[in-house]
Amino acid sequence: MASTVRVQAPIGQRALFLTTLAVPLTGWTVHAVSLHRKLAAARRDPLTGLLGRDSYTAKARQITDRYSAAALVVLVDLDHFKQINDGPGGHAAGDRVLAATATRLTAWAGSRSAVGRLGGDEFAVVVRIGPARRELRLAQLTQLLAQPVEVEDGVLVDVAASVGAASPDVLGTTDLSVLQRAADAAMYAGKHTGRAVLAGPQHATVPSINGRRAGRPGTSTLGRAA
Protein backbone atom coordinates (compact mmCIF):
# COMPACT_ATOMS: atom_id res chain seq x y z
CA MET A 1 0.00 0.00 0.00
CA ALA A 2 2.81 2.37 0.96
CA SER A 3 4.73 1.52 -2.23
CA THR A 4 1.65 2.39 -4.29
CA VAL A 5 1.47 5.80 -2.68
CA ARG A 6 5.18 6.42 -3.33
CA VAL A 7 4.77 5.56 -7.04
CA GLN A 8 1.65 7.63 -7.57
CA ALA A 9 2.98 10.75 -5.85
CA PRO A 10 5.88 11.39 -8.25
CA ILE A 11 3.58 10.72 -11.23
CA GLY A 12 1.09 13.24 -9.90
CA GLN A 13 3.85 15.77 -9.30
CA ARG A 14 5.20 15.30 -12.80
CA ALA A 15 1.74 15.72 -14.28
CA LEU A 16 1.19 18.88 -12.24
CA PHE A 17 4.59 20.21 -13.34
CA LEU A 18 3.89 19.49 -17.02
CA THR A 19 0.43 21.04 -16.77
CA THR A 20 1.85 24.13 -15.10
CA LEU A 21 4.56 24.37 -17.77
CA ALA A 22 2.07 23.90 -20.62
CA VAL A 23 -0.03 26.89 -19.60
CA PRO A 24 2.61 29.56 -20.33
CA LEU A 25 3.85 27.61 -23.38
CA THR A 26 0.33 27.56 -24.81
CA GLY A 27 -0.02 31.25 -24.10
CA TRP A 28 3.25 32.04 -25.85
CA THR A 29 2.24 29.88 -28.84
CA VAL A 30 -1.01 31.77 -29.25
CA HIS A 31 0.86 35.04 -28.92
CA ALA A 32 3.45 33.97 -31.50
CA VAL A 33 0.78 32.94 -34.00
CA SER A 34 -1.07 36.20 -33.48
CA LEU A 35 2.14 38.20 -33.88
CA HIS A 36 3.04 36.30 -37.05
CA ARG A 37 -0.36 37.07 -38.55
CA LYS A 38 -0.06 40.76 -37.65
CA LEU A 39 3.41 40.96 -39.18
CA ALA A 40 2.22 39.20 -42.34
CA ALA A 41 -0.70 41.62 -42.60
CA ALA A 42 1.62 44.58 -42.08
CA ARG A 43 3.71 43.47 -45.03
CA ARG A 44 0.70 43.72 -47.35
CA ASP A 45 -1.34 46.61 -48.60
CA PRO A 46 -4.68 46.48 -46.73
CA LEU A 47 -6.78 47.55 -49.72
CA THR A 48 -5.37 45.35 -52.49
CA GLY A 49 -3.67 42.56 -50.56
CA LEU A 50 -0.50 43.12 -52.58
CA LEU A 51 2.95 43.33 -51.04
CA GLY A 52 3.80 46.62 -49.41
CA ARG A 53 6.81 48.62 -50.56
CA ASP A 54 9.39 46.99 -48.26
CA SER A 55 8.22 43.41 -48.82
CA TYR A 56 7.96 43.94 -52.56
CA THR A 57 11.48 45.39 -52.70
CA ALA A 58 12.99 42.47 -50.81
CA LYS A 59 11.28 39.82 -52.95
CA ALA A 60 11.91 41.73 -56.18
CA ARG A 61 15.63 41.86 -55.46
CA GLN A 62 15.72 38.11 -54.90
CA ILE A 63 14.21 37.53 -58.34
CA THR A 64 16.40 40.00 -60.24
CA ASP A 65 19.57 38.71 -58.56
CA ARG A 66 18.78 35.04 -59.15
CA TYR A 67 17.17 35.18 -62.59
CA SER A 68 18.95 38.08 -64.27
CA ALA A 69 18.61 36.58 -67.76
CA ALA A 70 14.83 36.28 -67.52
CA ALA A 71 13.75 38.85 -64.93
CA LEU A 72 11.49 41.70 -65.97
CA VAL A 73 10.69 44.74 -63.81
CA VAL A 74 7.33 46.30 -64.69
CA LEU A 75 5.87 49.56 -63.41
CA VAL A 76 2.19 50.36 -63.85
CA ASP A 77 0.47 53.71 -63.42
CA LEU A 78 -3.30 54.07 -63.85
CA ASP A 79 -4.32 56.80 -66.29
CA HIS A 80 -6.84 59.46 -65.23
CA PHE A 81 -7.31 57.80 -61.85
CA LYS A 82 -8.03 61.13 -60.16
CA GLN A 83 -11.06 61.55 -62.39
CA ILE A 84 -12.42 58.22 -61.14
CA ASN A 85 -11.83 59.20 -57.51
CA ASP A 86 -13.48 62.58 -58.06
CA GLY A 87 -16.34 61.14 -60.12
CA PRO A 88 -19.87 60.11 -59.08
CA GLY A 89 -18.66 56.92 -57.42
CA GLY A 90 -16.10 58.75 -55.33
CA HIS A 91 -13.34 56.96 -53.46
CA ALA A 92 -15.37 53.75 -53.33
CA ALA A 93 -15.15 53.54 -57.10
CA GLY A 94 -11.45 54.31 -56.95
CA ASP A 95 -10.90 51.56 -54.40
CA ARG A 96 -12.65 49.03 -56.63
CA VAL A 97 -10.49 50.00 -59.58
CA LEU A 98 -7.36 49.61 -57.47
CA ALA A 99 -8.50 46.22 -56.18
CA ALA A 100 -9.39 45.05 -59.70
CA THR A 101 -5.99 46.20 -60.99
CA ALA A 102 -4.26 44.26 -58.22
CA THR A 103 -6.21 41.12 -59.10
CA ARG A 104 -5.34 41.46 -62.77
CA LEU A 105 -1.65 42.04 -62.08
CA THR A 106 -1.51 39.01 -59.80
CA ALA A 107 -3.22 36.81 -62.38
CA TRP A 108 -0.91 38.03 -65.15
CA ALA A 109 2.30 37.66 -63.14
CA GLY A 110 1.63 34.24 -61.61
CA SER A 111 2.76 32.81 -58.31
CA ARG A 112 6.54 33.07 -58.78
CA SER A 113 6.59 36.85 -58.94
CA ALA A 114 6.67 39.94 -56.75
CA VAL A 115 3.62 42.15 -57.10
CA GLY A 116 3.42 45.29 -54.98
CA ARG A 117 1.55 48.53 -54.59
CA LEU A 118 4.02 51.38 -54.29
CA GLY A 119 1.34 53.86 -53.29
CA GLY A 120 -1.66 55.61 -54.78
CA ASP A 121 -2.34 54.18 -58.23
CA GLU A 122 1.24 52.96 -58.75
CA PHE A 123 2.07 49.28 -58.93
CA ALA A 124 5.24 47.28 -59.53
CA VAL A 125 5.81 43.73 -60.68
CA VAL A 126 8.94 41.63 -61.02
CA VAL A 127 8.34 38.49 -63.02
CA ARG A 128 10.34 35.88 -64.93
CA ILE A 129 9.73 36.30 -68.68
CA GLY A 130 12.31 35.40 -71.30
CA PRO A 131 13.35 37.94 -73.98
CA ALA A 132 11.43 36.19 -76.76
CA ARG A 133 8.08 36.53 -74.99
CA ARG A 134 8.34 39.96 -73.39
CA GLU A 135 6.63 42.08 -76.03
CA LEU A 136 3.72 39.65 -76.33
CA ARG A 137 3.26 39.34 -72.58
CA LEU A 138 3.43 43.11 -72.05
CA ALA A 139 0.85 43.65 -74.80
CA GLN A 140 -1.40 41.14 -73.04
CA LEU A 141 -0.95 43.07 -69.80
CA THR A 142 -1.99 46.41 -71.27
CA GLN A 143 -5.08 44.81 -72.81
CA LEU A 144 -5.96 43.17 -69.52
CA LEU A 145 -5.60 46.40 -67.55
CA ALA A 146 -7.74 48.29 -70.07
CA GLN A 147 -10.83 46.20 -69.38
CA PRO A 148 -13.69 48.19 -67.75
CA VAL A 149 -14.21 47.71 -64.02
CA GLU A 150 -17.62 47.31 -62.38
CA VAL A 151 -17.67 49.76 -59.48
CA GLU A 152 -21.25 49.09 -58.41
CA ASP A 153 -24.23 47.07 -59.65
CA GLY A 154 -24.14 47.32 -63.42
CA VAL A 155 -22.01 50.47 -63.49
CA LEU A 156 -18.77 50.13 -65.45
CA VAL A 157 -15.82 52.50 -65.40
CA ASP A 158 -13.38 52.70 -68.28
CA VAL A 159 -9.79 52.31 -67.13
CA ALA A 160 -6.40 52.42 -68.76
CA ALA A 161 -2.85 52.05 -67.55
CA SER A 162 0.61 53.12 -68.64
CA VAL A 163 3.17 50.33 -68.51
CA GLY A 164 6.97 50.46 -68.57
CA ALA A 165 9.38 47.57 -68.19
CA ALA A 166 13.11 47.02 -67.79
CA SER A 167 15.29 43.92 -67.74
CA PRO A 168 18.79 43.19 -66.39
CA ASP A 169 20.02 41.62 -69.63
CA VAL A 170 19.22 44.78 -71.64
CA LEU A 171 20.52 47.28 -69.09
CA GLY A 172 23.46 45.20 -67.90
CA THR A 173 22.61 45.46 -64.19
CA THR A 174 20.53 43.72 -61.55
CA ASP A 175 20.31 46.87 -59.41
CA LEU A 176 16.60 47.17 -58.66
CA SER A 177 16.75 50.96 -58.28
CA VAL A 178 18.29 51.33 -61.74
CA LEU A 179 15.78 48.91 -63.26
CA GLN A 180 12.82 50.69 -61.68
CA ARG A 181 14.14 54.07 -62.76
CA ALA A 182 14.44 52.86 -66.35
CA ALA A 183 11.01 51.20 -66.25
CA ASP A 184 9.53 54.40 -64.83
CA ALA A 185 11.10 56.51 -67.60
CA ALA A 186 9.93 54.03 -70.24
CA MET A 187 6.42 54.11 -68.80
CA TYR A 188 6.28 57.90 -69.13
CA ALA A 189 7.69 57.72 -72.64
CA GLY A 190 4.61 55.70 -73.61
CA LYS A 191 2.11 57.55 -71.39
CA HIS A 192 -1.45 57.45 -72.77
CA THR A 193 -0.37 55.56 -75.89
CA GLY A 194 -2.02 52.29 -74.89
CA ARG A 195 1.19 50.33 -75.31
CA ALA A 196 3.88 49.11 -72.98
CA VAL A 197 7.43 50.38 -73.47
CA LEU A 198 10.48 48.22 -72.82
CA ALA A 199 13.35 50.35 -71.50
CA GLY A 200 16.65 50.76 -73.29
CA PRO A 201 19.95 52.07 -71.89
CA GLN A 202 18.84 55.66 -72.53
CA HIS A 203 16.01 55.31 -70.03
CA ALA A 204 18.45 54.45 -67.23
CA THR A 205 20.12 57.85 -67.47
CA VAL A 206 17.03 59.89 -66.59
CA PRO A 207 17.69 61.93 -63.38
CA SER A 208 16.09 60.25 -60.40
CA ILE A 209 15.56 60.37 -56.66
CA ASN A 210 15.60 57.07 -54.76
CA GLY A 211 15.38 55.15 -58.00
CA ARG A 212 12.31 57.00 -59.36
CA ARG A 213 12.01 59.71 -61.99
CA ALA A 214 12.50 63.11 -60.34
CA GLY A 215 9.19 64.73 -59.51
CA ARG A 216 7.27 61.48 -59.20
CA PRO A 217 5.08 61.12 -56.08
CA GLY A 218 6.95 59.08 -53.49
CA THR A 219 10.45 60.01 -54.63
CA SER A 220 11.20 61.33 -51.16
CA THR A 221 10.46 58.00 -49.51
CA LEU A 222 11.41 54.52 -50.64
CA GLY A 223 11.06 51.21 -48.84
CA ARG A 224 13.67 50.54 -46.17
CA ALA A 225 14.64 47.31 -47.93
CA ALA A 226 15.81 49.40 -50.90
CSV table of C-alpha atoms in Angstrom, one decimal, residues 48 50-57 59-60 63 72-78 101-102 105-106 108-109 113-127 141 145 162-165 176 179-181 183-184 187 211-212 216 222:
chain,number,residue,atom,x,y,z
A,48,THR,CA,-5.4,45.4,-52.5
A,50,LEU,CA,-0.5,43.1,-52.6
A,51,LEU,CA,2.9,43.3,-51.0
A,52,GLY,CA,3.8,46.6,-49.4
A,53,ARG,CA,6.8,48.6,-50.6
A,54,ASP,CA,9.4,47.0,-48.3
A,55,SER,CA,8.2,43.4,-48.8
A,56,TYR,CA,8.0,43.9,-52.6
A,57,THR,CA,11.5,45.4,-52.7
A,59,LYS,CA,11.3,39.8,-53.0
A,60,ALA,CA,11.9,41.7,-56.2
A,63,ILE,CA,14.2,37.5,-58.3
A,72,LEU,CA,11.5,41.7,-66.0
A,73,VAL,CA,10.7,44.7,-63.8
A,74,VAL,CA,7.3,46.3,-64.7
A,75,LEU,CA,5.9,49.6,-63.4
A,76,VAL,CA,2.2,50.4,-63.9
A,77,ASP,CA,0.5,53.7,-63.4
A,78,LEU,CA,-3.3,54.1,-63.8
A,101,THR,CA,-6.0,46.2,-61.0
A,102,ALA,CA,-4.3,44.3,-58.2
A,105,LEU,CA,-1.7,42.0,-62.1
A,106,THR,CA,-1.5,39.0,-59.8
A,108,TRP,CA,-0.9,38.0,-65.1
A,109,ALA,CA,2.3,37.7,-63.1
A,113,SER,CA,6.6,36.9,-58.9
A,114,ALA,CA,6.7,39.9,-56.8
A,115,VAL,CA,3.6,42.2,-57.1
A,116,GLY,CA,3.4,45.3,-55.0
A,117,ARG,CA,1.6,48.5,-54.6
A,118,LEU,CA,4.0,51.4,-54.3
A,119,GLY,CA,1.3,53.9,-53.3
A,120,GLY,CA,-1.7,55.6,-54.8
A,121,ASP,CA,-2.3,54.2,-58.2
A,122,GLU,CA,1.2,53.0,-58.8
A,123,PHE,CA,2.1,49.3,-58.9
A,124,ALA,CA,5.2,47.3,-59.5
A,125,VAL,CA,5.8,43.7,-60.7
A,126,VAL,CA,8.9,41.6,-61.0
A,127,VAL,CA,8.3,38.5,-63.0
A,141,LEU,CA,-1.0,43.1,-69.8
A,145,LEU,CA,-5.6,46.4,-67.6
A,162,SER,CA,0.6,53.1,-68.6
A,163,VAL,CA,3.2,50.3,-68.5
A,164,GLY,CA,7.0,50.5,-68.6
A,165,ALA,CA,9.4,47.6,-68.2
A,176,LEU,CA,16.6,47.2,-58.7
A,179,LEU,CA,15.8,48.9,-63.3
A,180,GLN,CA,12.8,50.7,-61.7
A,181,ARG,CA,14.1,54.1,-62.8
A,183,ALA,CA,11.0,51.2,-66.3
A,184,ASP,CA,9.5,54.4,-64.8
A,187,MET,CA,6.4,54.1,-68.8
A,211,GLY,CA,15.4,55.2,-58.0
A,212,ARG,CA,12.3,57.0,-59.4
A,216,ARG,CA,7.3,61.5,-59.2
A,222,LEU,CA,11.4,54.5,-50.6
